[in-house]
Each structure stands twice: as C-alpha cells, then as structure tokens.
C-alpha cells in the first residue's frame, strides 16, 4: 500500500513515498552515493524503504563507500575471468587500495591474460548491469555452488542460515554484500598485478592465482592514482632501505624481524644517541629491563588476560614465561622498589625497550608492521596536580622533535569511553589537564569523544610528511589502571599514602617505524647529522692511502662517520657511487691535501668547501 513515511536523510527529515528505493530517495535529493546505512546498518542502494528510518549516504570519499565500490569491482573481475577462462572462485575482497580475486586455475595468468580480462571487465561495466541481491536457503545455496569447491567450503560455515548471493548479469557469487547499484558506476578500471596465495593462507591447501586491480567512479581518477603510485614507489622505504643497505630481513630469521646492516645500524644509533641526550636534558632517567618475565608479571599487569594473543609465551622448567610485549610493568617495579615521597615526583623513566608482539604474518610490512621493535618508551610517575605540567613538557619535547625532522603534526585528545576504569572525578581532572596543557601551548587540537582507552584519556599525534602522507605518531596516555593493579603509591605532604598517576608515552613510537617514516620523508637523502656515512674519503692514488687512513682516523676520533674507499675504480665512478648512496660529502686526498693540510669537502651538488682539519671538525659539531 502506498503511503508516506518519514525518513531522515543525512540528518535532514523528509517525507517520501513508501516503497521507494534508497537510490531513488538519494537521487531526488541530489545526493551522490555508492552505498547507504539504514538505521546504522550498511545496505544496498537498491533496498526499498518501507518504514520510518534514518539514511546515511556514503560516496567514494568514505571508507565504506570506497570498499563497497572496490568489492563490486572484484565481482566484475570474477565475472570477466569466468567468461574467458576455466577457473574456480576463491575470495574477492576490497583492500585498502583496490581489490583482488583469487582463482584456482591450471596455469598462471600472463600480462596478456590480464589485458584481456581488463577489456572484458570494461565491456561488461558498460552494460549497466545491476547488482541484485538474492537470498536462498542453505540447501539451495549448496546446489547453486555445486561447481565451486572453494565457495562450498565457505558456505559450510553458515549451515542453517539464510544465504545471500549477488547476481550480475549471468554471474552469481556467494556474498554478504553490500554492493553498488550498477556497473555503470564503475567508470575506470585497471588490473595491476598478479601473485599467488594458498587457499585460506594455509600451505597445505591448493595454490590460487590472485589478480589485483583498482577502479574508480569518475573519469580521470585513475591517471592521478597511477602517478601517485609511481611517486610512492620512488620513496617506498622498503625499496630505498634495500638500495641503501639500511635494513634487511631473512626468511631463515622470520618475517617482521629486522636485521640492521652497518649503515642502518649507524643510522639507528644516531637516532638513539640523539634521543637519549634530549631525554637526559629533560630530566628523564635511563633504565634497562629484561626481555622476558614470568607469566605472573603479565597476569598482574593484565596483559596475560587481555593481550595474550599478541604475546609470545613459553616455558622454562615447567613455569610459563612471556617475552616482553610492553615495558610498563618493569618500570612500575623499578619505581616501587622503595617508598616514594611527593618530593621525588615526578619520576621519568626512559628506556629503549625492545618488545616482541605477535602480528599476523600477512600483515607484516617493511619497518611499519613488525614482530620485534624498539620503543622509545617512557613512564612518568607523578601526582594528579602534576599532570598538566608534565603534558606541557611533553608537548615542548614533541614540538622540538618534529621541527628537528621537519615534520608537521596534529593533535587529538580522546575522552572517557562508556566502559572505563577510574572515577568520574579522576577522568575529569586528567582530561582537563590534557586539554589545558594543549591550549596553554597554543596548539590546535580535536576532541575525540569517548575514544580514550578504558584506563585513561590520551593525546594522539598525527604526523604529516613532505608528501602529505599521514602517520600515526606519538601517543601520550594517562593510566589509572596499572597504578591500581600494582598498588603504586607515594607519601604525600600530609604523610598519607596516595595513588600515583602514571603517564605512558613514546615519542617516535617504535624506532623501526620512525626509521621507515624518515626514509620515506627524506627519500633516503638524510640531513648531514643523520646520514649513516657523512664523509666518503677517496685517495686519488695508491701513494696517498696511508695519509687518507690517518685523515679517516682523525675524523672518526671526532665522531664523524666516514668510509674510506680503496676500491679499484676510477675517481669519477667512486664519486658518482657516493652521490648515489646519498653520502653528503666526498673528500679527495692527494698531494695538495697531504702537503698543505687544506681539504676539500665536495657536496652532492658539486659545491666545494675548502677547510682545515680544525674547521672540518667544527662543521660537524652540532
Ligand atoms: Zn560481493
Ligand atoms: Zn607503557
């Protein structure tokens, strides 16, 4: 029966005819969308609206819109591939940058095959085919999938449930949805690459061929994307890291476990030395703690109950131990090792704490997602009244670091979630301290309502680099939980025991991650103070080798990082090689240098700095 219903569209109340599709309602109101939420649930635009409800539109700029679009492209890919090849279907999800589909096929796909499939996809897309949702019983679904052994396996997990399929032309695929409305919304499509993957990621299962692709809802977007992709590749820390010998992984060691060759290790050490000095200047005390501890410790801290699947646990003489995933419990025990007076507070412990966390092998990437990493970790123990000043100090420190590395940043403050530990008063006081500190520093910030951890409010810093890339940066976290769990106190002025406030903070987060960010940010061309090798020393002929060695020794004694190049190659080739490796200075050693003791530092751009040894030492003194 026709009638009017009330619908709230993107926050605006309107009246519509009962039975209209969401697509019709959106179009009538000039709203561009790929998918919608109806009363909070994601649904197809083809869904008919038969009762009062709230609708939200999602276009390609939203995560939901984009992933629905990409996933719809994956169906199109499966359709086209099935038209051209004899394949069995695996899975075809959206990923952050596009989509893939896994196929069981006798041969692997060639570049030519990809082009053919891509053409077929474009051909089908032009037909304006609708994505139609079909719901059937489990038994019916089983019949429909009798030719798709992998899909049948997926189906088995849904015995007795209502099963949904999506039909696109002659192609029907098992799928929960949602999908975009029609293939005509897919304006551009490109298949990018192939790889192989075991069914369900298990090496005992058959090997499938995976095809990756990308698609866009507007003409011209693909070109921009491909250009960006090219530029991204040029500064990809994994590629630069390999070329410059900055880090290394080996299958025998395992994924996500980083080995640092000499130049990477030098860079890492420069970062650590620099950061340690800055911490000491700011009143932090360096501590060091073990890499493993009894499971008991992790039970007290709560990590055993809430973080177990990320921890590596093992046995020593029948007792369970865990490899360190967090430094906090150790720092707490160091604080607690004696009674503390208010006069001692704040105490700021700092450690380069190497931790190990179990990440899924499929998610490990370069330096960004690893299983072993070193945190520049600090725990500040203070009173409630000291929170604000401590945060202000931290914000100064943060600003100093970001300027030093020429990075920009943004600040968010996350407040109390519905489920939280600690009293309302504690939360209010701490949250206000965070906000006041940020305000008093004149920094802009955004509030993220209810997004704090259950144990306290926090500040998150989002870093942006020269290319506009955004990175999750430092976090500053107030914690009401661990001081309770470990019963951490101090004796106040009035002689009474009071609960300590604990602040967790890591400024680089993990050194690995920071190194990855810096490699991309500088494209491997580090400022002189960071460069793993600062001066390449090249004797112009055999007879100056000894003198070159003595020059090298003197520079090294002054903590200038050098490399003496004694290879059998022409001078020009050596200079070019040093430039390629982004070594800031080349120093040729010949007759003039030996006799006059005046040296030439040749910069990457060819400019020369003439200087005595004393002047060179001064140049590097920063
Ligand atoms: Zn689907
Ligand atoms: Zn911590």
Coordinates of C-alpha atoms and ligand atoms in Angstrom, one line a residue:
X1 CA 0.0 0.0 0.0
X2 CA 1.3 3.4 -1.0
X3 CA 1.7 5.9 1.7
X4 CA 4.1 8.5 3.1
X5 CA 6.8 7.7 5.5
X6 CA 9.3 9.9 7.4
X7 CA 13.0 9.4 6.5
X8 CA 15.9 11.3 7.9
X9 CA 18.5 11.6 5.1
X10 CA 22.0 12.7 6.1
X11 CA 20.4 14.4 9.2
X12 CA 17.6 16.1 7.3
X13 CA 14.0 14.9 7.8
X14 CA 11.9 14.4 4.6
X15 CA 8.7 12.7 3.6
X16 CA 8.9 10.0 0.9
X17 CA 6.6 7.6 -0.7
X18 CA 6.7 4.2 0.9
X19 CA 8.5 1.5 -1.2
X20 CA 10.9 3.8 -3.0
X21 CA 14.5 2.5 -3.2
X22 CA 17.2 4.3 -1.3
X23 CA 18.7 5.2 -4.7
X24 CA 15.6 7.0 -5.7
X25 CA 15.4 8.9 -2.5
X26 CA 19.0 10.0 -2.7
X27 CA 18.7 11.0 -6.4
X28 CA 15.7 13.0 -5.7
X29 CA 17.6 14.9 -3.1
X30 CA 20.7 15.4 -5.2
X31 CA 22.8 13.0 -3.1
X32 CA 25.7 11.2 -4.7
X33 CA 26.2 7.7 -3.1
X34 CA 27.6 4.3 -3.6
X35 CA 26.1 2.6 -0.6
X36 CA 24.0 3.6 2.4
X37 CA 23.3 2.9 6.0
X38 CA 19.7 2.4 7.0
X39 CA 19.3 2.8 10.8
X40 CA 23.0 2.2 11.2
X41 CA 23.2 -0.9 9.1
X42 CA 25.0 -0.9 5.7
X43 CA 22.7 -1.8 2.9
X44 CA 22.5 -1.7 -0.9
X45 CA 21.1 1.4 -2.6
X46 CA 18.5 -0.9 -4.3
X47 CA 17.0 -1.6 -0.8
X48 CA 13.3 -0.5 -0.7
X49 CA 12.3 1.8 2.2
X50 CA 9.1 0.7 3.7
X51 CA 9.1 2.3 7.2
X52 CA 10.3 5.4 9.0
X53 CA 14.1 5.3 9.2
X54 CA 17.4 7.1 9.1
X55 CA 19.5 7.0 6.0
X56 CA 23.1 8.0 5.5
X57 CA 24.8 8.2 2.2
X58 CA 28.4 7.1 1.6
X59 CA 30.4 8.0 -1.5
X60 CA 33.9 7.2 -2.7
X61 CA 35.4 9.6 -0.2
X62 CA 34.2 7.4 2.7
X63 CA 35.8 4.1 3.8
X64 CA 32.5 2.2 3.5
X65 CA 31.8 3.7 0.0
X66 CA 35.2 3.0 -1.3
X67 CA 35.4 -0.6 0.0
X68 CA 31.9 -1.3 -1.4
X69 CA 33.0 0.1 -4.7
X70 CA 36.2 -1.9 -4.8
X71 CA 34.5 -5.1 -3.7
X72 CA 32.0 -4.6 -6.5
X73 CA 34.9 -4.3 -9.0
X74 CA 36.1 -7.6 -7.6
X75 CA 32.8 -9.3 -8.6
X76 CA 33.2 -7.8 -12.1
X77 CA 36.7 -9.2 -12.2
X78 CA 35.4 -12.7 -11.3
X79 CA 32.7 -12.4 -13.9
X80 CA 35.1 -11.4 -16.7
X81 CA 37.6 -14.0 -15.7
X82 CA 35.0 -16.8 -15.7
X83 CA 33.9 -15.7 -19.2
X84 CA 37.4 -16.1 -20.5
X85 CA 39.0 -18.9 -18.5
X86 CA 38.1 -22.1 -16.8
X87 CA 38.5 -21.1 -13.2
X88 CA 37.2 -21.9 -9.8
X89 CA 36.5 -19.0 -7.5
X90 CA 38.3 -18.2 -4.2
X91 CA 37.6 -15.0 -2.4
X92 CA 37.5 -11.4 -3.7
X93 CA 37.6 -8.7 -1.1
X94 CA 38.3 -5.0 -1.2
X95 CA 41.7 -3.9 0.2
X96 CA 42.9 -0.5 1.2
X97 CA 44.0 0.3 -2.3
X98 CA 41.7 -1.6 -4.7
X99 CA 40.7 -5.2 -4.7
X100 CA 41.7 -8.7 -5.6
X101 CA 40.2 -12.0 -6.5
X102 CA 41.7 -15.5 -6.0
X103 CA 41.2 -18.1 -8.8
X104 CA 42.0 -21.7 -9.0
X105 CA 43.3 -22.2 -12.5
X106 CA 45.6 -24.7 -14.2
X107 CA 48.1 -22.0 -15.4
X108 CA 49.2 -18.7 -14.1
X109 CA 47.9 -15.5 -15.7
X110 CA 50.2 -13.7 -18.2
X111 CA 50.2 -10.0 -18.7
X112 CA 48.3 -10.6 -21.9
X113 CA 45.6 -12.5 -20.0
X114 CA 45.3 -9.6 -17.6
X115 CA 44.8 -7.2 -20.5
X116 CA 42.1 -9.5 -22.0
X117 CA 40.3 -9.7 -18.6
X118 CA 40.5 -6.0 -18.1
X119 CA 39.0 -5.4 -21.6
X120 CA 36.2 -7.8 -20.8
X121 CA 35.5 -6.0 -17.5
X122 CA 35.2 -2.7 -19.3
X123 CA 32.9 -4.3 -21.8
X124 CA 30.6 -5.7 -19.1
X125 CA 30.7 -2.5 -17.0
X126 CA 29.3 -0.6 -20.0
X127 CA 26.2 -2.8 -20.0
X128 CA 24.9 -1.0 -16.9
X129 CA 24.2 -4.4 -15.1
X130 CA 22.6 -4.2 -11.7
X131 CA 24.0 -5.9 -8.6
X132 CA 21.0 -7.9 -7.5
X133 CA 20.8 -9.5 -4.0
X134 CA 19.3 -13.0 -3.8
X135 CA 18.6 -14.8 -0.6
X136 CA 18.2 -18.5 -0.5
X137 CA 18.2 -21.4 2.0
X138 CA 21.4 -23.2 2.8
X139 CA 20.3 -26.3 0.8
X140 CA 19.5 -24.1 -2.2
X141 CA 22.9 -22.4 -1.9
X142 CA 24.7 -25.7 -1.8
X143 CA 23.1 -26.6 -5.1
X144 CA 24.0 -23.3 -6.7
X145 CA 27.6 -23.7 -5.7
X146 CA 28.0 -27.4 -6.7
X147 CA 30.6 -26.3 -9.3
X148 CA 32.6 -24.1 -6.9
X149 CA 34.5 -26.3 -4.4
X150 CA 36.1 -23.3 -2.5
X151 CA 32.9 -21.4 -2.2
X152 CA 31.3 -24.6 -0.9
X153 CA 33.9 -24.7 1.9
X154 CA 33.0 -21.1 2.8
X155 CA 29.3 -22.0 2.8
X156 CA 29.8 -24.8 5.3
X157 CA 30.5 -22.2 8.0
X158 CA 26.9 -21.0 7.5
X159 CA 24.8 -24.1 7.9
X160 CA 21.2 -23.5 8.6
X161 CA 21.5 -19.7 7.9
X162 CA 19.8 -17.7 5.2
X163 CA 22.4 -17.4 2.4
X164 CA 22.8 -14.3 0.2
X165 CA 24.2 -14.1 -3.3
X166 CA 24.7 -11.2 -5.7
X167 CA 23.8 -11.6 -9.3
X168 CA 25.5 -9.6 -12.0
X169 CA 24.3 -10.4 -15.5
X170 CA 24.8 -14.2 -15.9
X171 CA 27.2 -14.3 -13.0
X172 CA 26.2 -15.2 -9.5
X173 CA 28.5 -15.0 -6.5
X174 CA 28.1 -16.0 -2.9
X175 CA 28.4 -12.8 -1.0
X176 CA 27.2 -11.0 2.2
X177 CA 27.2 -7.6 0.4
X178 CA 26.6 -4.8 0.2
X179 CA 27.3 -3.7 -3.4
X180 CA 27.0 -0.6 -5.5
X181 CA 23.9 -0.2 -7.6
X182 CA 25.1 -0.8 -11.1
X183 CA 28.3 -1.5 -13.2
X184 CA 27.7 1.9 -14.9
X185 CA 29.1 3.5 -11.7
X186 CA 32.5 1.9 -12.5
X187 CA 34.0 4.4 -14.8
X188 CA 37.6 3.4 -14.8
X189 CA 39.2 0.0 -14.1
X190 CA 42.8 -1.3 -14.2
X191 CA 44.3 -4.7 -13.3
X192 CA 47.6 -4.0 -11.7
X193 CA 49.4 -7.3 -10.9
X194 CA 49.2 -11.0 -10.1
X195 CA 50.6 -13.1 -7.3
X196 CA 49.9 -16.4 -5.7
X197 CA 48.2 -17.3 -2.5
X198 CA 47.3 -20.5 -0.7
X199 CA 43.6 -21.1 -0.2
X200 CA 42.9 -19.7 3.3
X201 CA 46.6 -18.8 3.7
X202 CA 47.4 -22.5 4.5
X203 CA 50.3 -24.0 2.6
X204 CA 48.6 -27.5 2.7
X205 CA 45.8 -26.1 0.6
X206 CA 45.8 -25.6 -3.2
X207 CA 47.7 -22.6 -4.6
X208 CA 45.5 -19.9 -6.1
X209 CA 46.3 -17.2 -8.6
X210 CA 45.5 -13.7 -7.3
X211 CA 44.7 -10.8 -9.5
X212 CA 45.0 -7.2 -8.1
X213 CA 43.1 -4.3 -9.5
X214 CA 41.8 -0.8 -8.9
X215 CA 38.7 1.0 -10.1
X216 CA 37.2 4.5 -9.9
X217 CA 33.8 6.1 -10.1
X218 CA 35.0 9.1 -12.1
X219 CA 37.0 9.6 -15.3
X220 CA 40.5 10.9 -14.7
X221 CA 41.0 9.5 -11.2
X222 CA 43.0 6.5 -12.5
X223 CA 45.6 8.7 -14.1
X224 CA 46.2 10.6 -10.8
X225 CA 46.3 7.4 -8.9
X226 CA 48.9 5.8 -11.2
X227 CA 51.1 8.9 -11.0
X228 CA 50.9 8.9 -7.2
X229 CA 51.6 5.2 -7.2
X230 CA 54.8 5.8 -9.2
X231 CA 55.9 8.5 -6.8
X232 CA 55.1 6.4 -3.8
X233 CA 57.2 3.6 -5.2
X234 CA 60.1 6.0 -5.5
X235 CA 60.1 6.8 -1.8
X236 CA 58.9 3.4 -0.6
X237 CA 61.1 2.7 2.5
X238 CA 61.3 -1.0 1.6
X239 CA 62.9 -0.2 -1.8
X240 CA 65.2 2.6 -0.5
X241 CA 66.1 0.6 2.5
X242 CA 67.3 -2.2 0.4
X243 CA 69.2 0.0 -2.1
X244 CA 71.0 1.9 0.7
X245 CA 71.5 -1.2 2.9
X246 CA 69.5 0.2 5.8
X247 CA 67.7 -2.9 6.9
X248 CA 67.3 -6.5 6.0
X249 CA 65.1 -9.4 6.6
X250 CA 65.8 -13.1 6.0
X251 CA 63.4 -16.0 5.8
X252 CA 65.6 -18.0 8.0
X253 CA 65.1 -15.5 10.8
X254 CA 61.4 -14.9 10.0
X255 CA 59.1 -12.1 8.9
X256 CA 58.9 -8.9 10.8
X257 CA 62.2 -9.4 12.5
X258 CA 64.7 -6.7 11.3
X259 CA 68.4 -7.1 10.8
X260 CA 70.4 -3.9 10.5
X261 CA 73.5 -3.9 8.3
X262 CA 76.2 -1.4 9.2
X263 CA 74.6 1.6 7.6
X264 CA 71.2 1.0 9.0
X265 CA 72.7 0.3 12.4
X266 CA 74.7 3.6 12.2
X267 CA 71.5 5.5 11.4
X268 CA 69.6 3.8 14.2
X269 CA 72.4 4.6 16.7
X270 CA 72.5 8.3 15.6
X271 CA 68.7 8.4 16.3
X272 CA 69.2 6.7 19.7
X273 CA 72.1 8.8 20.8
X274 CA 70.3 12.0 19.8
X275 CA 67.1 11.0 21.6
X276 CA 68.8 9.8 24.7
X277 CA 70.7 13.1 25.1
X278 CA 67.4 15.0 24.6
X279 CA 65.8 12.9 27.3
X280 CA 68.6 13.4 29.8
X281 CA 68.4 17.2 29.2
X282 CA 64.7 17.0 30.1
X283 CA 65.2 15.2 33.4
X284 CA 64.5 11.6 32.3
X285 CA 66.4 8.8 34.0
X286 CA 67.6 5.9 31.8
X287 CA 66.6 2.4 32.9
X288 CA 67.1 -1.0 31.4
X289 CA 64.9 -4.1 31.9
X290 CA 64.9 -7.8 30.7
X291 CA 63.4 -9.2 27.6
X292 CA 61.4 -11.9 29.3
X293 CA 59.5 -12.2 32.6
X294 CA 57.3 -14.8 34.4
X295 CA 53.8 -15.1 33.2
X296 CA 52.9 -14.0 36.8
X297 CA 54.0 -10.4 36.0
X298 CA 51.8 -10.3 32.9
X299 CA 48.9 -11.6 35.0
X300 CA 49.3 -8.8 37.5
X301 CA 49.6 -6.2 34.7
X302 CA 46.5 -7.7 32.9
X303 CA 48.4 -8.3 29.7
X304 CA 48.1 -12.0 30.2
X305 CA 44.3 -11.8 30.1
X306 CA 43.7 -9.0 27.6
X307 CA 46.7 -9.2 25.3
X308 CA 47.7 -12.8 25.3
X309 CA 47.2 -13.5 21.6
X310 CA 49.8 -10.8 20.8
X311 CA 52.3 -12.3 23.3
X312 CA 54.9 -15.0 22.8
X313 CA 54.7 -17.3 25.8
X314 CA 57.0 -20.3 26.5
X315 CA 58.1 -22.5 29.4
X316 CA 61.3 -22.6 31.5
X317 CA 61.4 -25.5 33.9
X318 CA 57.6 -26.0 33.8
X319 CA 56.9 -22.4 34.5
X320 CA 55.3 -20.1 32.0
X321 CA 57.2 -17.0 30.8
X322 CA 56.4 -14.3 28.3
X323 CA 58.6 -12.3 26.0
X324 CA 58.3 -8.6 26.8
X325 CA 55.4 -7.0 24.8
X326 CA 55.3 -3.9 27.0
X327 CA 57.9 -2.1 29.2
X328 CA 55.4 -0.6 31.6
X329 CA 55.3 -3.4 34.3
X330 CA 59.1 -3.3 34.6
X331 CA 59.2 0.4 35.1
X332 CA 56.5 0.2 37.7
X333 CA 58.5 -2.4 39.7
X334 CA 61.6 -0.1 39.5
X335 CA 59.5 2.8 40.8
X336 CA 58.1 0.6 43.5
X337 CA 61.3 -0.8 44.7
X338 CA 61.3 1.7 47.5
X339 CA 58.9 4.0 49.3
X340 CA 58.5 7.3 47.4
X341 CA 57.9 10.7 48.8
X342 CA 56.0 13.5 47.0
X343 CA 59.3 15.3 47.0
X344 CA 60.7 12.8 44.4
X345 CA 57.9 13.3 42.0
X346 CA 57.7 13.4 39.0
X347 CA 60.0 10.5 38.2
X348 CA 60.5 10.0 34.5
X349 CA 61.9 6.6 33.4
X350 CA 63.1 6.2 29.9
X351 CA 64.2 3.0 28.1
X352 CA 64.9 1.9 24.6
X353 CA 62.7 -1.1 25.3
X354 CA 62.8 -3.9 22.7
X355 CA 59.4 -5.7 22.6
X356 CA 58.0 -8.6 20.6
X357 CA 54.4 -8.8 19.6
X358 CA 52.7 -11.4 17.6
X359 CA 51.3 -9.9 14.4
X360 CA 49.7 -12.0 11.7
X361 CA 52.3 -12.9 9.1
X362 CA 50.1 -11.5 6.3
X363 CA 50.1 -8.0 7.9
X364 CA 53.9 -7.7 8.2
X365 CA 55.2 -4.8 6.0
X366 CA 58.7 -3.4 5.9
X367 CA 59.5 -1.4 9.0
X368 CA 55.9 -0.4 9.6
X369 CA 54.4 -3.6 10.9
X370 CA 57.0 -5.9 12.5
X371 CA 57.1 -8.5 15.2
X372 CA 60.1 -7.2 17.1
X373 CA 60.7 -3.5 17.6
X374 CA 62.3 -1.0 20.0
X375 CA 60.2 1.6 21.6
X376 CA 61.5 5.0 22.9
X377 CA 59.4 4.3 25.9
X378 CA 58.9 6.4 28.9
X379 CA 56.7 6.2 32.0
X380 CA 56.2 9.2 34.1
X381 CA 55.1 8.8 37.7
X382 CA 53.5 12.0 39.1
X383 CA 50.7 13.4 41.2
X384 CA 47.4 14.4 39.8
X385 CA 48.4 18.1 40.1
X386 CA 51.5 17.5 38.1
X387 CA 49.8 16.0 35.0
X388 CA 49.3 19.4 33.3
X389 CA 52.9 20.5 33.6
X390 CA 54.2 17.1 32.5
X391 CA 52.0 17.2 29.4
X392 CA 53.3 20.7 28.7
X393 CA 56.8 19.4 28.9
X394 CA 56.0 16.6 26.6
X395 CA 54.4 18.9 24.1
X396 CA 57.5 21.0 24.0
X397 CA 59.6 17.9 23.5
X398 CA 57.3 16.7 20.8
X399 CA 57.4 20.0 19.0
X400 CA 61.2 20.1 19.2
X401 CA 61.5 16.6 17.6
X402 CA 59.0 17.4 14.9
X403 CA 60.9 20.6 14.0
X404 CA 64.2 18.7 14.1
X405 CA 62.9 16.3 11.5
X406 CA 60.9 18.9 9.5
X407 CA 57.6 17.1 10.1
X408 CA 54.2 18.6 10.7
X409 CA 51.7 17.2 13.2
X410 CA 48.2 17.4 14.5
X411 CA 46.9 16.6 18.0
X412 CA 43.8 14.8 19.1
X413 CA 42.6 14.3 22.7
X414 CA 40.4 11.2 23.4
X415 CA 38.0 11.3 26.3
X416 CA 36.3 8.8 28.5
X417 CA 34.6 5.8 26.8
X418 CA 31.4 4.4 28.2
X419 CA 33.2 1.5 29.8
X420 CA 36.1 2.8 31.8
X421 CA 38.1 2.3 34.9
X422 CA 38.7 5.1 37.4
X423 CA 36.3 7.6 39.0
X424 CA 34.4 10.3 37.1
X425 CA 36.4 12.9 39.1
X426 CA 39.7 11.3 38.1
X427 CA 38.8 11.3 34.4
X428 CA 37.5 14.9 34.5
X429 CA 40.6 16.2 36.2
X430 CA 43.0 14.3 33.9
X431 CA 41.1 15.2 30.7
X432 CA 41.0 18.8 31.7
X433 CA 44.8 18.7 32.4
X434 CA 45.4 17.4 28.9
X435 CA 43.2 20.0 27.3
X436 CA 44.5 22.9 29.3
X437 CA 48.1 21.9 28.6
X438 CA 47.5 21.7 24.8
X439 CA 45.6 25.1 25.0
X440 CA 48.3 26.8 27.0
X441 CA 50.9 25.7 24.4
X442 CA 48.7 27.4 21.8
X443 CA 48.3 24.2 19.9
X444 CA 45.3 23.3 17.8
X445 CA 43.6 20.1 18.7
X446 CA 40.5 18.0 18.1
X447 CA 38.5 16.1 20.7
X448 CA 37.6 12.5 20.0
X449 CA 34.7 11.9 22.3
X450 CA 34.7 8.6 24.1
X451 CA 37.7 7.3 22.2
X452 CA 40.1 7.2 25.2
X453 CA 41.4 3.8 26.4
X454 CA 39.4 2.2 29.2
X455 CA 42.1 3.1 31.6
X456 CA 42.6 6.8 30.9
X457 CA 42.4 9.8 28.5
X458 CA 45.1 10.2 25.8
X459 CA 46.7 12.5 23.3
X460 CA 47.4 11.2 19.9
X461 CA 49.7 12.9 17.4
X462 CA 49.2 12.5 13.7
X463 CA 52.4 13.2 11.7
X464 CA 52.3 14.6 8.2
X465 CA 55.4 14.4 6.0
X466 CA 56.5 16.5 3.0
X467 CA 54.3 14.5 0.6
X468 CA 51.2 14.8 2.7
X469 CA 51.4 11.3 4.0
X470 CA 49.8 10.8 7.4
X471 CA 51.4 8.7 10.0
X472 CA 50.1 7.6 13.4
X473 CA 52.7 9.3 15.6
X474 CA 53.4 9.7 19.3
X475 CA 50.9 8.9 22.0
X476 CA 50.7 10.3 25.5
X477 CA 48.5 8.2 27.7
X478 CA 47.3 8.8 31.3
X479 CA 46.7 5.5 33.1
X480 CA 44.6 4.9 36.2
X481 CA 44.7 1.2 35.8
X482 CA 48.2 -0.1 36.3
X483 CA 48.9 2.0 39.4
X484 CA 45.8 0.2 40.9
X485 CA 46.9 -3.2 39.7
X486 CA 50.4 -2.8 41.0
X487 CA 49.3 -0.7 44.0
X488 CA 51.7 2.1 43.2
X489 CA 51.8 4.9 45.9
X490 CA 53.7 7.8 47.2
X491 CA 53.7 9.5 50.6
X492 CA 52.1 13.0 50.3
X493 CA 52.9 16.2 52.3
X494 CA 50.3 15.2 54.9
X495 CA 52.1 11.9 55.5
X496 CA 49.3 9.9 53.8
X497 CA 49.7 7.3 51.1
X498 CA 48.3 8.4 47.7
X499 CA 47.9 6.7 44.4
X500 CA 50.4 7.7 41.8
X501 CA 49.4 8.9 38.3
X502 CA 51.2 7.2 35.5
X503 CA 51.7 8.6 32.0
X504 CA 52.9 6.3 29.2
X505 CA 54.4 7.9 26.3
X506 CA 56.5 7.0 23.3
X507 CA 57.6 9.9 21.0
X508 CA 58.9 8.0 18.0
X509 CA 56.7 5.1 19.0
X510 CA 58.9 2.4 17.6
X511 CA 62.3 3.2 16.3
X512 CA 61.7 0.9 13.3
X513 CA 58.5 2.7 12.3
X514 CA 60.2 6.1 12.8
X515 CA 63.1 5.0 10.6
X516 CA 60.6 3.9 8.0
X517 CA 58.9 7.3 8.1
X518 CA 62.2 9.1 8.0
X519 CA 63.4 7.1 5.0
X520 CA 60.2 8.0 3.1
X521 CA 60.2 11.6 4.3
X522 CA 63.8 12.2 3.2
X523 CA 63.6 9.7 0.3
X524 CA 66.8 8.2 1.8
X525 CA 68.6 11.6 1.4
X526 CA 69.2 12.3 5.1
X527 CA 70.4 15.6 6.5
X528 CA 74.1 15.5 7.3
X529 CA 73.6 15.0 11.1
X530 CA 71.6 11.8 10.4
X531 CA 73.4 10.4 7.4
X532 CA 74.9 6.9 8.2
X533 CA 78.1 7.9 6.4
X534 CA 78.9 11.6 6.4
X535 CA 82.2 11.7 4.5
X536 CA 83.5 9.4 1.8
X537 CA 87.3 9.6 1.8
X538 CA 88.9 8.7 -1.6
X539 CA 92.7 8.8 -2.1
X540 CA 93.5 9.9 -5.6
X541 CA 96.2 7.3 -6.0
X542 CA 98.0 4.5 -4.2
X543 CA 100.6 6.7 -2.7
X544 CA 98.1 8.7 -0.6
X545 CA 96.4 5.7 1.0
X546 CA 98.4 6.0 4.3
X547 CA 97.7 9.7 4.6
X548 CA 94.0 9.1 3.8
X549 CA 93.9 6.5 6.6
X550 CA 95.3 9.0 9.0
X551 CA 92.7 11.6 7.9
X552 CA 90.0 9.0 8.4
X553 CA 91.3 8.2 11.9
X554 CA 91.2 11.8 12.9
X555 CA 87.6 12.3 11.6
X556 CA 86.5 9.2 13.4
X557 CA 88.1 10.4 16.6
X558 CA 85.8 13.4 16.3
X559 CA 82.7 11.2 15.8
X560 CA 82.4 12.0 12.1
X561 CA 81.1 8.9 10.3
X562 CA 83.4 8.1 7.5
X563 CA 84.1 5.5 4.9
X564 CA 87.5 5.0 3.2
X565 CA 87.0 3.9 -0.4
X566 CA 90.0 1.8 -1.6
X567 CA 88.2 0.1 -4.4
X568 CA 89.8 -0.4 -7.8
X569 CA 87.7 2.1 -9.7
X570 CA 88.0 5.5 -11.4
X571 CA 87.7 8.6 -9.2
X572 CA 84.6 9.7 -11.2
X573 CA 83.0 6.4 -10.6
X574 CA 83.6 6.5 -6.9
X575 CA 82.3 10.0 -6.6
X576 CA 79.2 9.0 -8.6
X577 CA 78.7 6.0 -6.4
X578 CA 78.9 8.1 -3.2
X579 CA 76.4 10.5 -4.6
X580 CA 74.0 7.7 -5.4
X581 CA 74.3 6.4 -1.9
X582 CA 73.4 9.9 -0.6
X583 CA 76.7 10.4 1.2
X584 CA 76.7 14.1 1.9
X585 CA 80.4 14.8 1.5
X586 CA 83.2 13.3 -0.6
X587 CA 86.8 14.1 0.4
X588 CA 89.6 13.5 -2.2
X589 CA 93.0 13.0 -0.7
X590 CA 96.0 13.8 -2.9
X591 CA 99.3 15.7 -3.0
X592 CA 97.8 19.1 -2.1
X593 CA 95.9 17.8 0.9
X594 CA 98.9 16.0 2.2
X595 CA 101.3 18.9 1.8
X596 CA 99.1 21.9 2.6
X597 CA 96.7 20.2 5.0
X598 CA 93.8 22.0 3.4
X599 CA 90.9 19.7 2.5
X600 CA 88.0 20.0 0.1
X601 CA 84.6 18.6 1.0
X602 CA 82.7 18.1 -2.1
X603 CA 78.9 18.3 -1.6
X604 CA 76.4 16.3 -3.5
X605 CA 75.6 19.2 -5.7
X606 CA 79.2 19.6 -6.7
X607 CA 80.0 22.6 -4.5
X608 CA 83.3 22.6 -2.7
X609 CA 84.0 23.6 0.9
X610 CA 87.8 24.3 1.5
X611 CA 88.7 23.8 5.1
X612 CA 91.5 22.9 7.5
X613 CA 91.0 19.9 9.7
X614 CA 90.0 22.1 12.6
X615 CA 87.4 23.8 10.5
X616 CA 86.0 20.5 9.4
X617 CA 85.7 19.3 12.9
X618 CA 83.7 22.5 13.8
X619 CA 81.5 22.0 10.7
X620 CA 80.3 18.6 12.1
X621 CA 80.0 19.8 15.7
X622 CA 76.2 20.1 16.1
Ligands
LIG1 ZN1 30.3 -9.3 -3.0
LIG2 ZN1 53.6 1.8 29.0

